[in-house]
Tab-separated table of C-alpha atoms and ligand atoms in Angstrom:
chain	number	residue	atom	x	y	z
S	218	MET	CA	-26.519	0.891	-5.283
S	219	GLN	CA	-24.863	2.942	-2.514
S	220	TYR	CA	-22.488	5.888	-2.707
S	221	PHE	CA	-20.452	8.084	-0.342
S	222	ASP	CA	-20.888	11.838	0.020
S	223	ILE	CA	-17.772	13.505	1.418
S	224	ILE	CA	-17.464	17.174	2.352
S	225	GLY	CA	-13.774	18.041	2.310
S	226	GLY	CA	-11.772	20.154	4.711
S	227	SER	CA	-11.658	18.387	8.093
S	228	ARG	CA	-8.246	17.613	9.576
S	229	LEU	CA	-8.382	14.021	10.849
S	230	LYS	CA	-7.430	13.588	14.478
S	231	GLY	CA	-7.669	10.605	16.839
S	232	SER	CA	-7.118	6.868	16.754
S	233	VAL	CA	-8.142	4.212	14.241
S	234	GLU	CA	-8.330	0.473	14.984
S	235	ILE	CA	-6.644	-1.341	12.070
S	236	SER	CA	-8.569	-4.507	11.131
S	237	GLY	CA	-7.168	-7.931	10.284
S	238	SER	CA	-5.587	-8.361	6.872
S	239	LYS	CA	-7.948	-9.287	4.028
S	240	ASN	CA	-5.076	-10.728	1.987
S	241	ALA	CA	-3.861	-12.878	4.870
S	242	ALA	CA	-7.352	-14.042	5.906
S	243	LEU	CA	-8.488	-15.180	2.441
S	244	PRO	CA	-5.756	-17.784	1.776
S	245	ILE	CA	-5.804	-18.904	5.435
S	246	ILE	CA	-9.567	-19.518	5.209
S	247	ALA	CA	-8.913	-21.546	2.022
S	248	ALA	CA	-6.194	-23.494	3.858
S	249	SER	CA	-8.802	-24.809	6.312
S	250	ILE	CA	-9.744	-27.252	3.495
S	251	LEU	CA	-6.474	-29.057	4.293
S	252	CYS	CA	-7.263	-29.513	7.978
S	253	ASP	CA	-8.879	-32.257	10.037
S	254	GLY	CA	-10.914	-30.977	12.984
S	255	GLU	CA	-11.822	-27.377	13.778
S	256	THR	CA	-9.909	-24.254	12.752
S	257	ILE	CA	-10.456	-21.063	14.761
S	258	LEU	CA	-9.338	-17.744	13.236
S	259	ARG	CA	-9.236	-14.459	15.171
S	260	ASN	CA	-9.016	-10.907	13.796
S	261	VAL	CA	-10.654	-11.912	10.503
S	262	PRO	CA	-12.186	-8.685	9.098
S	263	ASP	CA	-15.906	-8.631	8.279
S	264	LEU	CA	-15.624	-7.838	4.561
S	265	ALA	CA	-17.598	-8.680	1.420
S	266	ASP	CA	-14.608	-10.658	0.088
S	267	VAL	CA	-14.390	-12.711	3.309
S	268	ARG	CA	-18.123	-13.483	3.151
S	269	GLN	CA	-17.680	-14.459	-0.510
S	270	MET	CA	-14.855	-16.871	0.383
S	271	LEU	CA	-16.975	-18.439	3.159
S	272	THR	CA	-19.824	-18.922	0.670
S	273	LEU	CA	-17.433	-20.728	-1.666
S	274	LEU	CA	-16.116	-22.894	1.154
S	275	LEU	CA	-19.640	-23.846	2.191
S	276	ARG	CA	-20.203	-25.116	-1.383
S	277	LEU	CA	-16.975	-27.112	-0.886
S	278	GLY	CA	-18.212	-28.721	2.324
S	279	VAL	CA	-16.579	-26.391	4.863
S	280	LYS	CA	-19.036	-25.105	7.491
S	281	SER	CA	-18.222	-21.855	9.308
S	282	HIS	CA	-19.665	-19.504	11.918
S	283	ARG	CA	-18.542	-16.537	13.982
S	284	ASP	CA	-18.757	-16.887	17.774
S	285	ALA	CA	-19.776	-14.130	20.207
S	286	ASP	CA	-16.195	-12.748	20.242
S	287	GLY	CA	-16.125	-12.604	16.435
S	288	ALA	CA	-13.742	-15.545	16.076
S	289	LEU	CA	-14.343	-17.518	12.882
S	290	HIS	CA	-14.798	-21.283	13.339
S	291	LEU	CA	-14.319	-23.549	10.299
S	292	ARG	CA	-14.732	-27.298	9.956
S	293	VAL	CA	-14.634	-29.609	6.906
S	294	GLU	CA	-17.865	-31.643	6.931
S	295	ASP	CA	-17.907	-33.051	3.386
S	296	GLU	CA	-15.123	-33.566	0.847
S	297	MET	CA	-17.203	-34.554	-2.153
S	298	ASN	CA	-17.426	-31.257	-4.053
S	299	VAL	CA	-14.209	-29.909	-5.613
S	300	HIS	CA	-15.786	-27.414	-8.043
S	301	ALA	CA	-15.286	-23.651	-7.503
S	302	GLU	CA	-17.782	-22.331	-10.031
S	303	TYR	CA	-17.501	-19.309	-12.327
S	304	GLU	CA	-20.368	-17.411	-10.660
S	305	LEU	CA	-18.348	-17.359	-7.414
S	306	VAL	CA	-14.772	-17.124	-8.763
S	307	SER	CA	-15.657	-14.308	-11.192
S	308	LYS	CA	-16.791	-12.215	-8.211
S	309	MET	CA	-13.550	-12.664	-6.312
S	310	ARG	CA	-10.224	-13.696	-7.806
S	311	ALA	CA	-8.809	-14.867	-4.492
S	312	SER	CA	-11.153	-17.877	-4.835
S	313	VAL	CA	-8.279	-19.432	-6.824
S	314	CYS	CA	-6.628	-20.041	-3.421
S	315	VAL	CA	-8.799	-23.147	-2.991
S	316	MET	CA	-6.988	-24.848	-5.888
S	317	GLY	CA	-3.889	-26.018	-3.974
S	318	PRO	CA	-5.775	-27.230	-0.886
S	319	LEU	CA	-8.429	-29.114	-2.924
S	320	LEU	CA	-5.757	-30.826	-5.038
S	321	ALA	CA	-3.614	-31.799	-2.051
S	322	LYS	CA	-6.433	-32.967	0.235
S	323	ARG	CA	-9.088	-34.257	-2.199
S	324	ARG	CA	-6.738	-35.099	-5.095
S	325	ARG	CA	-8.926	-33.133	-7.518
S	326	ALA	CA	-9.778	-29.487	-8.149
S	327	GLN	CA	-12.075	-27.851	-10.692
S	328	VAL	CA	-11.690	-24.083	-10.470
S	329	SER	CA	-13.060	-21.532	-12.931
S	330	MET	CA	-10.416	-19.318	-14.536
S	331	PRO	CA	-10.938	-15.955	-12.801
S	332	GLY	CA	-10.673	-13.809	-15.950
S	333	GLY	CA	-9.479	-10.213	-15.957
S	334	CYS	CA	-10.625	-7.314	-13.783
S	335	ALA	CA	-10.413	-3.516	-13.573
S	336	ILE	CA	-6.728	-3.529	-12.621
S	337	GLY	CA	-5.616	-5.702	-15.529
S	338	ASP	CA	-5.165	-9.266	-16.744
S	339	ARG	CA	-5.042	-11.677	-13.862
S	340	PRO	CA	-3.404	-14.814	-15.320
S	341	ILE	CA	-2.947	-17.934	-13.192
S	342	ASP	CA	-0.276	-19.642	-15.313
S	343	LEU	CA	2.195	-19.664	-12.401
S	344	HIS	CA	-0.365	-21.354	-10.115
S	345	ILE	CA	-0.883	-24.089	-12.715
S	346	LEU	CA	2.842	-24.415	-13.440
S	347	GLY	CA	3.607	-24.878	-9.753
S	348	LEU	CA	0.883	-27.474	-9.183
S	349	GLN	CA	1.783	-29.370	-12.361
S	350	THR	CA	5.406	-29.474	-11.177
S	351	LEU	CA	4.119	-31.137	-8.006
S	352	GLY	CA	2.672	-33.868	-10.231
S	353	ALA	CA	-0.857	-32.694	-11.025
S	354	ASP	CA	-2.470	-33.522	-14.381
S	355	PHE	CA	-3.892	-30.315	-15.862
S	356	GLU	CA	-6.676	-29.722	-18.352
S	357	LEU	CA	-8.637	-26.606	-19.332
S	358	ALA	CA	-12.309	-27.320	-20.082
S	359	ASN	CA	-15.122	-24.773	-20.569
S	360	GLY	CA	-13.179	-22.073	-18.735
S	361	ASP	CA	-12.438	-24.351	-15.776
S	362	VAL	CA	-8.993	-25.485	-14.649
S	363	LEU	CA	-9.150	-29.243	-13.969
S	364	LEU	CA	-6.331	-30.643	-11.815
S	365	LYS	CA	-5.936	-34.131	-10.426
S	366	ALA	CA	-3.192	-36.132	-8.756
S	367	LYS	CA	-3.196	-39.486	-6.938
S	368	LYS	CA	-0.382	-38.241	-4.712
S	369	LEU	CA	1.568	-35.006	-5.059
S	370	LYS	CA	5.326	-35.414	-5.209
S	371	ALA	CA	7.764	-32.800	-3.916
S	372	ALA	CA	9.679	-30.791	-6.507
S	373	GLU	CA	11.973	-27.806	-6.967
S	374	ILE	CA	9.834	-25.047	-8.466
S	375	PHE	CA	10.839	-21.672	-9.912
S	376	LEU	CA	7.744	-19.524	-9.477
S	377	GLY	CA	8.999	-16.193	-10.888
S	378	GLY	CA	6.894	-14.509	-13.572
S	379	PRO	CA	7.292	-11.471	-15.844
S	380	PHE	CA	6.265	-9.215	-12.947
S	381	GLY	CA	8.341	-10.961	-10.303
S	382	SER	CA	6.828	-13.204	-7.646
S	383	SER	CA	3.134	-14.061	-7.335
S	384	VAL	CA	1.460	-13.803	-3.920
S	385	THR	CA	-1.420	-16.237	-4.364
S	386	ALA	CA	0.541	-18.599	-6.633
S	387	THR	CA	3.085	-18.887	-3.797
S	388	ALA	CA	0.191	-19.479	-1.396
S	389	ASN	CA	-1.374	-22.170	-3.613
S	390	VAL	CA	1.870	-24.068	-4.208
S	391	MET	CA	2.966	-23.825	-0.565
S	392	MET	CA	-0.413	-25.137	0.641
S	393	ALA	CA	-0.322	-28.034	-1.836
S	394	ALA	CA	3.279	-28.902	-0.926
S	395	THR	CA	2.399	-29.368	2.761
S	396	LEU	CA	0.843	-32.774	1.902
S	397	ALA	CA	3.189	-33.700	-0.979
S	398	GLU	CA	5.686	-36.528	-0.445
S	399	GLY	CA	9.193	-35.171	0.157
S	400	ARG	CA	10.927	-31.796	0.213
S	401	THR	CA	9.583	-29.046	-2.045
S	402	ILE	CA	11.597	-25.912	-2.764
S	403	ILE	CA	9.740	-22.850	-4.042
S	404	ALA	CA	12.214	-20.414	-5.622
S	405	SER	CA	11.234	-16.801	-6.437
S	406	ALA	CA	8.499	-17.137	-3.823
S	407	ALA	CA	6.523	-14.051	-2.742
S	408	CYS	CA	7.799	-12.525	0.525
S	409	GLU	CA	4.641	-10.610	1.446
S	410	PRO	CA	3.708	-10.670	5.177
S	411	GLU	CA	0.412	-12.316	4.178
S	412	VAL	CA	2.353	-15.300	2.766
S	413	THR	CA	4.360	-15.461	5.995
S	414	ASP	CA	1.145	-15.376	8.040
S	415	LEU	CA	-0.269	-18.250	5.952
S	416	ALA	CA	2.937	-20.238	6.505
S	417	ASN	CA	2.742	-19.617	10.261
S	418	PHE	CA	-0.858	-20.862	10.257
S	419	LEU	CA	0.109	-24.008	8.314
S	420	ILE	CA	3.063	-24.672	10.665
S	421	ALA	CA	0.665	-24.405	13.627
S	422	CYS	CA	-1.465	-27.052	11.860
S	423	GLY	CA	1.556	-29.383	11.662
S	424	ALA	CA	3.133	-28.380	8.346
S	425	ARG	CA	6.920	-28.270	8.074
S	426	ILE	CA	7.856	-25.001	6.360
S	427	THR	CA	11.027	-22.908	6.470
S	428	GLY	CA	12.178	-19.828	4.526
S	429	HIS	CA	8.749	-18.165	4.519
S	430	GLY	CA	9.195	-14.412	4.110
S	431	THR	CA	12.238	-15.017	1.899
S	432	PRO	CA	12.361	-15.737	-1.856
S	433	GLU	CA	13.067	-19.439	-1.173
S	434	ILE	CA	10.529	-21.479	0.803
S	435	THR	CA	11.146	-25.137	1.712
S	436	VAL	CA	8.243	-27.462	2.572
S	437	GLU	CA	8.707	-31.015	3.955
S	438	GLY	CA	5.488	-32.885	3.200
S	439	VAL	CA	3.508	-34.457	6.071
S	440	ASP	CA	0.581	-36.911	6.116
S	441	ARG	CA	-2.064	-34.674	7.629
S	442	LEU	CA	-2.767	-31.228	9.063
S	443	LYS	CA	-4.878	-30.572	12.126
S	444	GLY	CA	-7.029	-27.474	12.541
S	445	THR	CA	-5.621	-24.908	15.015
S	446	GLU	CA	-6.252	-21.472	16.474
S	447	HIS	CA	-4.606	-18.506	14.717
S	448	ARG	CA	-4.775	-14.708	14.871
S	449	VAL	CA	-4.555	-12.993	11.487
S	450	ILE	CA	-2.030	-10.126	11.141
S	451	ALA	CA	-3.118	-6.496	10.834
S	452	ASP	CA	-3.947	-5.144	7.387
S	453	ARG	CA	-0.937	-3.135	6.176
S	454	ILE	CA	-2.891	-1.797	3.180
S	455	GLU	CA	-5.684	-0.446	5.371
S	456	ALA	CA	-3.021	1.034	7.673
S	457	GLY	CA	-1.271	2.643	4.697
S	458	THR	CA	-4.565	4.038	3.454
S	459	PHE	CA	-5.210	5.733	6.813
S	460	MET	CA	-1.615	7.017	6.897
S	461	MET	CA	-2.338	8.814	3.649
S	462	ALA	CA	-5.663	10.062	5.032
S	463	ALA	CA	-3.746	11.710	7.892
S	464	ALA	CA	-1.184	13.098	5.457
S	465	ILE	CA	-3.664	14.504	2.935
S	466	THR	CA	-5.736	16.291	5.626
S	467	ASN	CA	-2.683	17.572	7.549
S	468	GLY	CA	-4.063	15.502	10.405
S	469	ASP	CA	-2.777	13.444	13.285
S	470	LEU	CA	-3.744	9.759	13.557
S	471	ASP	CA	-2.831	6.892	15.828
S	472	LEU	CA	-3.117	3.626	13.872
S	473	VAL	CA	-3.723	0.982	16.542
S	474	GLY	CA	-2.395	-2.454	15.573
S	475	ALA	CA	-0.440	-1.257	12.522
S	476	ARG	CA	2.978	-2.929	12.173
S	477	MET	CA	5.967	-0.759	11.229
S	478	ASP	CA	7.953	-3.866	10.196
S	479	HIS	CA	5.395	-4.583	7.445
S	480	MET	CA	5.407	-1.028	6.077
S	481	ARG	CA	9.010	0.102	5.675
S	482	ALA	CA	8.733	1.044	1.981
S	483	VAL	CA	5.537	3.026	2.602
S	484	VAL	CA	7.001	4.774	5.676
S	485	ASP	CA	10.161	5.600	3.687
S	486	ARG	CA	8.185	7.339	0.932
S	487	LEU	CA	5.837	9.165	3.347
S	488	ARG	CA	8.796	10.496	5.353
S	489	ARG	CA	10.298	11.841	2.122
S	490	VAL	CA	6.983	13.584	1.447
S	491	GLY	CA	7.471	15.268	4.839
S	492	ILE	CA	5.038	13.239	6.916
S	493	ILE	CA	6.011	12.433	10.509
S	494	VAL	CA	5.657	8.672	11.030
S	495	GLU	CA	6.625	7.171	14.375
S	496	ARG	CA	6.278	3.865	16.171
S	497	GLY	CA	3.539	4.427	18.742
S	498	GLU	CA	2.691	2.516	21.920
S	499	LYS	CA	0.082	0.354	20.225
S	500	GLY	CA	0.913	0.880	16.557
S	501	ILE	CA	2.016	3.769	14.348
S	502	THR	CA	1.397	7.518	14.776
S	503	VAL	CA	1.195	9.729	11.673
S	504	SER	CA	1.086	13.508	11.591
S	505	SER	CA	1.535	16.253	9.065
S	506	SER	CA	1.121	19.976	9.174
S	507	ARG	CA	3.067	21.301	6.254
S	508	ARG	CA	3.311	21.333	2.508
S	509	LEU	CA	3.919	17.965	0.911
S	510	GLU	CA	7.196	17.358	-0.950
S	511	PRO	CA	7.013	15.595	-4.352
S	512	VAL	CA	8.521	12.076	-4.576
S	513	THR	CA	9.085	9.224	-7.016
S	514	ILE	CA	7.341	5.913	-6.301
S	515	THR	CA	7.729	2.608	-8.155
S	516	THR	CA	5.583	-0.340	-7.081
S	517	GLN	CA	7.429	-3.633	-6.524
S	518	PRO	CA	6.846	-7.026	-4.923
S	519	TYR	CA	7.396	-6.966	-1.127
S	520	PRO	CA	9.424	-5.461	0.494
S	521	GLY	CA	9.010	-2.789	-2.201
S	522	PHE	CA	6.218	-0.204	-2.320
S	523	PRO	CA	2.925	-2.146	-2.551
S	524	THR	CA	0.818	-1.799	-5.692
S	525	ASP	CA	-2.256	-1.806	-3.418
S	526	LEU	CA	-1.243	1.641	-2.109
S	527	GLN	CA	-0.382	3.154	-5.504
S	528	ALA	CA	-3.759	4.819	-6.083
S	529	GLN	CA	-3.886	6.204	-2.540
S	530	ALA	CA	-0.357	7.642	-2.871
S	531	MET	CA	-1.385	9.260	-6.157
S	532	ALA	CA	-4.286	11.038	-4.466
S	533	LEU	CA	-1.905	12.358	-1.798
S	534	LEU	CA	0.731	13.528	-4.294
S	535	CYS	CA	-1.867	15.533	-6.257
S	536	LEU	CA	-1.284	18.213	-3.587
S	537	ALA	CA	2.526	17.986	-3.339
S	538	ASP	CA	4.616	21.079	-3.988
S	539	GLY	CA	6.008	20.064	-7.403
S	540	ASN	CA	6.063	17.102	-9.806
S	541	SER	CA	5.925	13.503	-8.543
S	542	ILE	CA	6.266	10.342	-10.613
S	543	ILE	CA	4.535	7.005	-9.971
S	544	THR	CA	5.491	3.902	-11.981
S	545	GLU	CA	3.332	0.767	-11.660
S	546	LYS	CA	5.428	-2.367	-12.178
S	547	ILE	CA	2.943	-5.001	-10.981
S	548	TYR	CA	-0.250	-4.083	-12.852
S	549	PRO	CA	0.769	-1.596	-15.590
S	550	ASP	CA	-2.898	-0.754	-16.294
S	551	ARG	CA	-3.878	-0.070	-12.678
S	552	PHE	CA	-4.758	3.566	-13.363
S	553	LEU	CA	-8.549	3.834	-13.622
S	554	HIS	CA	-8.394	6.384	-10.779
S	555	VAL	CA	-6.347	8.829	-12.939
S	556	GLY	CA	-9.322	10.091	-14.975
S	557	GLU	CA	-11.470	10.446	-11.873
S	558	LEU	CA	-8.806	12.406	-9.950
S	559	ASN	CA	-8.383	14.700	-12.961
S	560	ARG	CA	-12.138	15.407	-12.767
S	561	MET	CA	-11.387	16.798	-9.298
S	562	GLY	CA	-8.778	19.204	-10.637
S	563	ALA	CA	-5.693	17.009	-10.361
S	564	GLN	CA	-3.018	17.365	-13.050
S	565	LEU	CA	-2.088	13.775	-13.913
S	566	HIS	CA	-0.423	12.740	-17.135
S	567	LYS	CA	-0.136	9.010	-17.922
S	568	GLU	CA	2.635	7.687	-20.134
S	569	GLY	CA	2.300	3.880	-20.274
S	570	PRO	CA	2.983	2.434	-16.773
S	571	THR	CA	4.067	5.854	-15.469
S	572	VAL	CA	2.000	8.821	-14.271
S	573	ILE	CA	3.475	12.303	-13.835
S	574	ILE	CA	1.673	14.149	-11.041
S	575	SER	CA	1.964	17.955	-11.198
S	576	GLY	CA	1.038	19.229	-7.752
S	577	VAL	CA	-1.947	21.598	-7.564
S	578	LYS	CA	-3.058	24.000	-4.846
S	579	ARG	CA	-6.393	22.326	-4.319
S	580	LEU	CA	-8.805	19.646	-5.488
S	581	VAL	CA	-12.470	20.397	-6.109
S	582	GLY	CA	-15.284	18.043	-5.132
S	583	ALA	CA	-17.135	16.264	-7.972
S	584	PRO	CA	-19.176	13.150	-8.634
S	585	VAL	CA	-16.648	10.365	-9.380
S	586	MET	CA	-16.880	6.678	-10.213
S	587	ALA	CA	-15.122	3.965	-8.209
S	588	SER	CA	-13.733	1.220	-10.473
S	589	ASP	CA	-11.958	-1.143	-8.081
S	590	LEU	CA	-11.175	-1.522	-4.403
S	591	ARG	CA	-8.058	0.606	-4.074
S	592	ALA	CA	-9.113	3.238	-6.634
S	593	SER	CA	-12.236	3.794	-4.473
S	594	ALA	CA	-9.993	4.409	-1.459
S	595	ALA	CA	-8.003	6.965	-3.468
S	596	LEU	CA	-11.182	8.841	-4.422
S	597	ILE	CA	-12.323	8.929	-0.792
S	598	LEU	CA	-8.909	10.341	0.238
S	599	ALA	CA	-9.193	13.030	-2.463
S	600	GLY	CA	-12.732	13.833	-1.257
S	601	LEU	CA	-11.440	14.367	2.294
S	602	ILE	CA	-9.415	17.369	1.145
S	603	ALA	CA	-11.372	18.587	-1.918
S	604	LYS	CA	-13.289	21.850	-1.713
S	605	GLY	CA	-17.017	21.089	-1.525
S	606	THR	CA	-18.744	17.724	-1.901
S	607	THR	CA	-17.365	14.619	-3.599
S	608	ARG	CA	-19.763	11.779	-4.437
S	609	VAL	CA	-17.968	8.438	-4.784
S	610	GLN	CA	-20.338	6.075	-6.553
S	611	ARG	CA	-20.383	2.255	-6.373
S	612	ALA	CA	-19.559	2.004	-2.675
S	613	TYR	CA	-19.593	-1.801	-2.991
S	614	HIS	CA	-16.026	-1.685	-4.321
S	615	ILE	CA	-14.734	-0.265	-1.032
S	616	ASP	CA	-16.745	-2.734	1.062
S	617	ARG	CA	-14.730	-5.575	-0.468
S	618	GLY	CA	-11.600	-4.584	1.409
S	619	TYR	CA	-12.297	-2.022	4.143
S	620	GLU	CA	-14.301	-2.778	7.288
S	621	SER	CA	-16.766	0.093	8.054
S	622	ILE	CA	-14.505	2.689	6.463
S	623	GLU	CA	-16.976	5.544	6.858
S	624	GLU	CA	-17.457	4.837	10.593
S	625	LYS	CA	-13.698	4.751	11.141
S	626	LEU	CA	-13.295	8.039	9.239
S	627	GLN	CA	-16.270	9.737	10.972
S	628	LYS	CA	-14.764	8.822	14.350
S	629	VAL	CA	-11.656	10.902	13.568
S	630	GLY	CA	-13.563	13.879	12.178
S	631	ALA	CA	-14.248	13.191	8.498
S	632	ASN	CA	-17.515	14.444	7.038
S	633	ILE	CA	-18.506	11.313	5.091
S	634	ARG	CA	-21.955	9.749	4.673
S	635	ARG	CA	-23.031	6.510	3.029
S	636	GLN	CA	-26.221	7.067	0.983
S	637	ASN	CA	-28.613	4.829	-0.928
S	638	GLU	CA	-29.314	5.715	-4.525
S	639	SER	CA	-33.023	6.638	-4.709
M	21	EPZ	C1	-2.400	-10.431	-4.500
M	21	EPZ	O1	-3.047	-10.712	-5.733
M	21	EPZ	C2	-3.337	-9.509	-3.753
M	21	EPZ	N1	-4.606	-10.193	-3.526
M	21	EPZ	C3	-3.568	-8.238	-4.569
M	21	EPZ	O2	-4.380	-7.367	-3.773
M	21	EPZ	C4	-2.224	-7.561	-4.800
M	21	EPZ	O3	-2.414	-6.419	-5.614
M	21	EPZ	C5	-1.280	-8.548	-5.499
M	21	EPZ	O4	-1.158	-9.752	-4.717
M	21	EPZ	C6	0.115	-7.973	-5.692
M	21	EPZ	O5	0.662	-7.654	-4.442
M	21	EPZ	C7	-4.665	-11.153	-2.571
M	21	EPZ	O6	-3.689	-11.464	-1.903
M	21	EPZ	C8	-5.995	-11.800	-2.361
M	21	EPZ	P1	0.076	-11.683	-7.905
M	21	EPZ	P2	-2.450	-11.848	-6.706
M	21	EPZ	O7	-0.163	-13.074	-8.334
M	21	EPZ	O8	-1.834	-12.936	-5.911
M	21	EPZ	C9	1.244	-11.610	-12.446
M	21	EPZ	C10	-6.174	-5.969	-3.275
M	21	EPZ	O9	-6.418	-4.819	-3.664
M	21	EPZ	N2	0.908	-13.043	-12.423
M	21	EPZ	O10	1.089	-11.409	-6.845
M	21	EPZ	O11	-3.491	-12.185	-7.688
M	21	EPZ	C11	0.054	-10.713	-12.208
M	21	EPZ	O12	-0.649	-10.459	-13.417
M	21	EPZ	C12	-5.682	-6.999	-4.257
M	21	EPZ	O13	-6.274	-6.370	-2.078
M	21	EPZ	C13	1.232	-13.841	-13.515
M	21	EPZ	O14	1.786	-13.358	-14.509
M	21	EPZ	O15	-1.297	-11.049	-7.448
M	21	EPZ	C14	0.682	-9.474	-11.651
M	21	EPZ	O16	1.177	-8.689	-12.714
M	21	EPZ	C15	-5.657	-6.489	-5.685
M	21	EPZ	N3	0.898	-15.160	-13.497
M	21	EPZ	C16	1.854	-10.007	-10.828
M	21	EPZ	O17	2.114	-11.320	-11.341
M	21	EPZ	C17	0.279	-15.738	-12.415
M	21	EPZ	O18	0.014	-16.952	-12.436
M	21	EPZ	C18	1.603	-10.119	-9.354
M	21	EPZ	O19	0.394	-10.803	-9.193
M	21	EPZ	C19	-0.022	-14.914	-11.304
M	21	EPZ	C20	0.298	-13.578	-11.327
């Protein structure tokens, strides 16, 4: 097992290349199941989760390779297997994104229920509801979702759940609807930029989609989709994580490739904290050289403040000059980082889905345990400013969603080392 050792105190300065979006790439890779011919994807980050999805697709008859420029080439070679097995799905929940494409293209899908994870229950009832409404027969057997349909028929689907819209349920239903007969309307659809990027990819393959990026998406079914070339958008969550790294170290970073139009809620909150965030030539520049003001943050579906930056914002607000409040409306249990930050001297008090953050003068380095992808990022941010050494264990969590994070941080002055447990 690997861990990170971070010695706090360096102000980060310089430029960081923002990688392609994990949460755009994963459903787009799954969408290649729908396509005849070759699909070529650029700016796909080299992450554990991406490699996991490619392993699943290989089992499903989709061959892939990276060319010398790093572009990912995918081609369907065999359509026999439709089973996404538990040993793969349990490792990565986004595997459920193969459900819609398998059902639409191969008329059958057998996908293991993903089960819960560190950030909470991860139901897929909305995915199933949407696909059933398109005409699929559904059965649950031995923990697998079994779906089949001779031909999917367009429908009007309300996809809203108790926590608002669902990103990957919208992705699954939209992908399935591209080959369904007729006009499908998806109401209460997710508006995340990653859903919009998926829609743009599908349109380039010949799908007829409008309304993507709004809560109502319309899909006119077509007979077939043809593989195309597509460049994946930049990762707004990685960009937001580095924004907070600049803020917490009173640093000055240029985030190359970051898109201001995808980050308005995050930029709004950071500006209220007192961080200077400006549109740069090639992305976004972030600088801070003063005390941090306390703020209130509530996570919401896009365009609200993203739940995937909640833990990172909490680490930053540990050092604000007063009391901040964070309320988590998407995953009310997504707080495993609270105990670990308190071990570093933070003053965090959790009341249900809300955490009150009393600002402290400093954090102190300590051995801490990463529990999930974004909590690990929060602990690394805290380590960048803590006095002394912070050891973030279980580095594999961070490798799921950040491409060479320690190299990117070292390049702008952070004292961080990846170590192997002896
Ligand atoms: C996507 O997960 C992201 N993952 C998550 O990022 C992100 O946290 C989440 O959206 C919310 O923005 C990918 O895109 C691969 P949801 P997803 O369905 O689609 C409930 C990361 O760190 N819900 O939008 O699984 C659900 O429990 C990961 O990169 C249902 O009730 O999330 C949650 O409370 C973590 N029924 C809320 O909706 C369903 O059928 C939003 O979940 C589906 C979801």
